JSON list of C-alpha atoms in Angstrom, two decimals:
[
{"chain": "A", "resi": 1, "resn": "MET", "atom": "CA", "xyz": [1.44, -5.01, 7.02]},
{"chain": "A", "resi": 2, "resn": "SER", "atom": "CA", "xyz": [2.87, -7.72, 4.82]},
{"chain": "A", "resi": 3, "resn": "ASP", "atom": "CA", "xyz": [2.59, -11.40, 5.51]},
{"chain": "A", "resi": 4, "resn": "ALA", "atom": "CA", "xyz": [5.05, -14.21, 4.81]},
{"chain": "A", "resi": 5, "resn": "SER", "atom": "CA", "xyz": [3.93, -14.42, 1.18]},
{"chain": "A", "resi": 6, "resn": "ARG", "atom": "CA", "xyz": [5.44, -11.06, 0.17]},
{"chain": "A", "resi": 7, "resn": "PRO", "atom": "CA", "xyz": [8.04, -8.56, 1.42]},
{"chain": "A", "resi": 8, "resn": "ALA", "atom": "CA", "xyz": [6.96, -5.31, 3.04]},
{"chain": "A", "resi": 9, "resn": "THR", "atom": "CA", "xyz": [6.51, -2.36, 0.70]},
{"chain": "A", "resi": 10, "resn": "PRO", "atom": "CA", "xyz": [7.21, 1.31, 1.46]},
{"chain": "A", "resi": 11, "resn": "ALA", "atom": "CA", "xyz": [3.43, 1.76, 1.84]},
{"chain": "A", "resi": 12, "resn": "ASP", "atom": "CA", "xyz": [3.36, -1.02, 4.45]},
{"chain": "A", "resi": 13, "resn": "LEU", "atom": "CA", "xyz": [6.16, 0.69, 6.36]},
{"chain": "A", "resi": 14, "resn": "ASP", "atom": "CA", "xyz": [4.40, 4.06, 6.21]},
{"chain": "A", "resi": 15, "resn": "ALA", "atom": "CA", "xyz": [1.12, 2.53, 7.41]},
{"chain": "A", "resi": 16, "resn": "VAL", "atom": "CA", "xyz": [2.75, 1.50, 10.69]},
{"chain": "A", "resi": 17, "resn": "GLY", "atom": "CA", "xyz": [5.29, 4.32, 10.95]},
{"chain": "A", "resi": 18, "resn": "ALA", "atom": "CA", "xyz": [8.25, 1.98, 10.70]},
{"chain": "A", "resi": 19, "resn": "ALA", "atom": "CA", "xyz": [11.82, 2.69, 9.65]},
{"chain": "A", "resi": 20, "resn": "ALA", "atom": "CA", "xyz": [13.66, 0.15, 7.50]},
{"chain": "A", "resi": 21, "resn": "CYS", "atom": "CA", "xyz": [17.14, -0.87, 6.49]},
{"chain": "A", "resi": 22, "resn": "LEU", "atom": "CA", "xyz": [18.42, -3.04, 3.68]},
{"chain": "A", "resi": 23, "resn": "GLU", "atom": "CA", "xyz": [21.63, -4.31, 2.17]},
{"chain": "A", "resi": 24, "resn": "SER", "atom": "CA", "xyz": [21.97, -3.95, -1.58]},
{"chain": "A", "resi": 25, "resn": "THR", "atom": "CA", "xyz": [24.39, -6.28, -3.33]},
{"chain": "A", "resi": 26, "resn": "ASN", "atom": "CA", "xyz": [23.57, -4.97, -6.80]},
{"chain": "A", "resi": 27, "resn": "PRO", "atom": "CA", "xyz": [24.53, -1.31, -7.38]},
{"chain": "A", "resi": 28, "resn": "VAL", "atom": "CA", "xyz": [22.06, -1.14, -10.29]},
{"chain": "A", "resi": 29, "resn": "ASN", "atom": "CA", "xyz": [19.22, -1.35, -7.74]},
{"chain": "A", "resi": 30, "resn": "ASN", "atom": "CA", "xyz": [20.43, 1.50, -5.52]},
{"chain": "A", "resi": 31, "resn": "ARG", "atom": "CA", "xyz": [18.59, 4.18, -7.51]},
{"chain": "A", "resi": 32, "resn": "ARG", "atom": "CA", "xyz": [15.37, 2.19, -7.20]},
{"chain": "A", "resi": 33, "resn": "TYR", "atom": "CA", "xyz": [15.75, 2.07, -3.43]},
{"chain": "A", "resi": 34, "resn": "GLU", "atom": "CA", "xyz": [16.62, 5.78, -3.29]},
{"chain": "A", "resi": 35, "resn": "SER", "atom": "CA", "xyz": [13.44, 6.57, -5.26]},
{"chain": "A", "resi": 36, "resn": "VAL", "atom": "CA", "xyz": [11.34, 5.17, -2.39]},
{"chain": "A", "resi": 37, "resn": "GLY", "atom": "CA", "xyz": [13.21, 6.98, 0.36]},
{"chain": "A", "resi": 38, "resn": "PHE", "atom": "CA", "xyz": [16.27, 4.88, 1.21]},
{"chain": "A", "resi": 39, "resn": "THR", "atom": "CA", "xyz": [19.62, 6.63, 1.55]},
{"chain": "A", "resi": 40, "resn": "PRO", "atom": "CA", "xyz": [23.03, 4.95, 1.37]},
{"chain": "A", "resi": 41, "resn": "ARG", "atom": "CA", "xyz": [24.71, 4.84, 4.78]},
{"chain": "A", "resi": 42, "resn": "ALA", "atom": "CA", "xyz": [27.77, 2.64, 4.29]},
{"chain": "A", "resi": 43, "resn": "GLU", "atom": "CA", "xyz": [29.56, 0.54, 1.73]},
{"chain": "A", "resi": 44, "resn": "ILE", "atom": "CA", "xyz": [31.74, -2.46, 2.35]},
{"chain": "A", "resi": 45, "resn": "THR", "atom": "CA", "xyz": [33.68, -4.62, -0.06]},
{"chain": "A", "resi": 46, "resn": "VAL", "atom": "CA", "xyz": [33.43, -8.29, 0.71]},
{"chain": "A", "resi": 47, "resn": "PRO", "atom": "CA", "xyz": [35.96, -10.97, -0.24]},
{"chain": "A", "resi": 48, "resn": "GLY", "atom": "CA", "xyz": [35.74, -11.48, -3.97]},
{"chain": "A", "resi": 49, "resn": "GLY", "atom": "CA", "xyz": [35.34, -7.76, -4.62]},
{"chain": "A", "resi": 50, "resn": "ARG", "atom": "CA", "xyz": [31.55, -7.33, -4.47]},
{"chain": "A", "resi": 51, "resn": "THR", "atom": "CA", "xyz": [30.35, -4.07, -2.88]},
{"chain": "A", "resi": 52, "resn": "VAL", "atom": "CA", "xyz": [27.46, -4.18, -0.42]},
{"chain": "A", "resi": 53, "resn": "THR", "atom": "CA", "xyz": [25.61, -0.92, 0.26]},
{"chain": "A", "resi": 54, "resn": "GLY", "atom": "CA", "xyz": [23.76, -0.51, 3.54]},
{"chain": "A", "resi": 55, "resn": "MET", "atom": "CA", "xyz": [20.71, 1.74, 3.15]},
{"chain": "A", "resi": 56, "resn": "TRP", "atom": "CA", "xyz": [18.28, 3.35, 5.61]},
{"chain": "A", "resi": 57, "resn": "ARG", "atom": "CA", "xyz": [14.74, 4.69, 5.27]},
{"chain": "A", "resi": 58, "resn": "PRO", "atom": "CA", "xyz": [13.45, 6.69, 8.23]},
{"chain": "A", "resi": 59, "resn": "ALA", "atom": "CA", "xyz": [9.94, 6.25, 9.57]},
{"chain": "A", "resi": 60, "resn": "ARG", "atom": "CA", "xyz": [7.36, 8.47, 7.91]}
]
């Protein structure tokens, strides 16, 4: 698994059978997250108009 020096990767998650969630504040990145198994679950618009997408990746 990852340590404090780097974020967990999809391979790290798979190695321990963990699910993961994230919040994407940049819609340009959503396809990248989808390519490694995340699916959009909800979108909210925060004050100022920015859209935040909540994404989920089930355990594998």
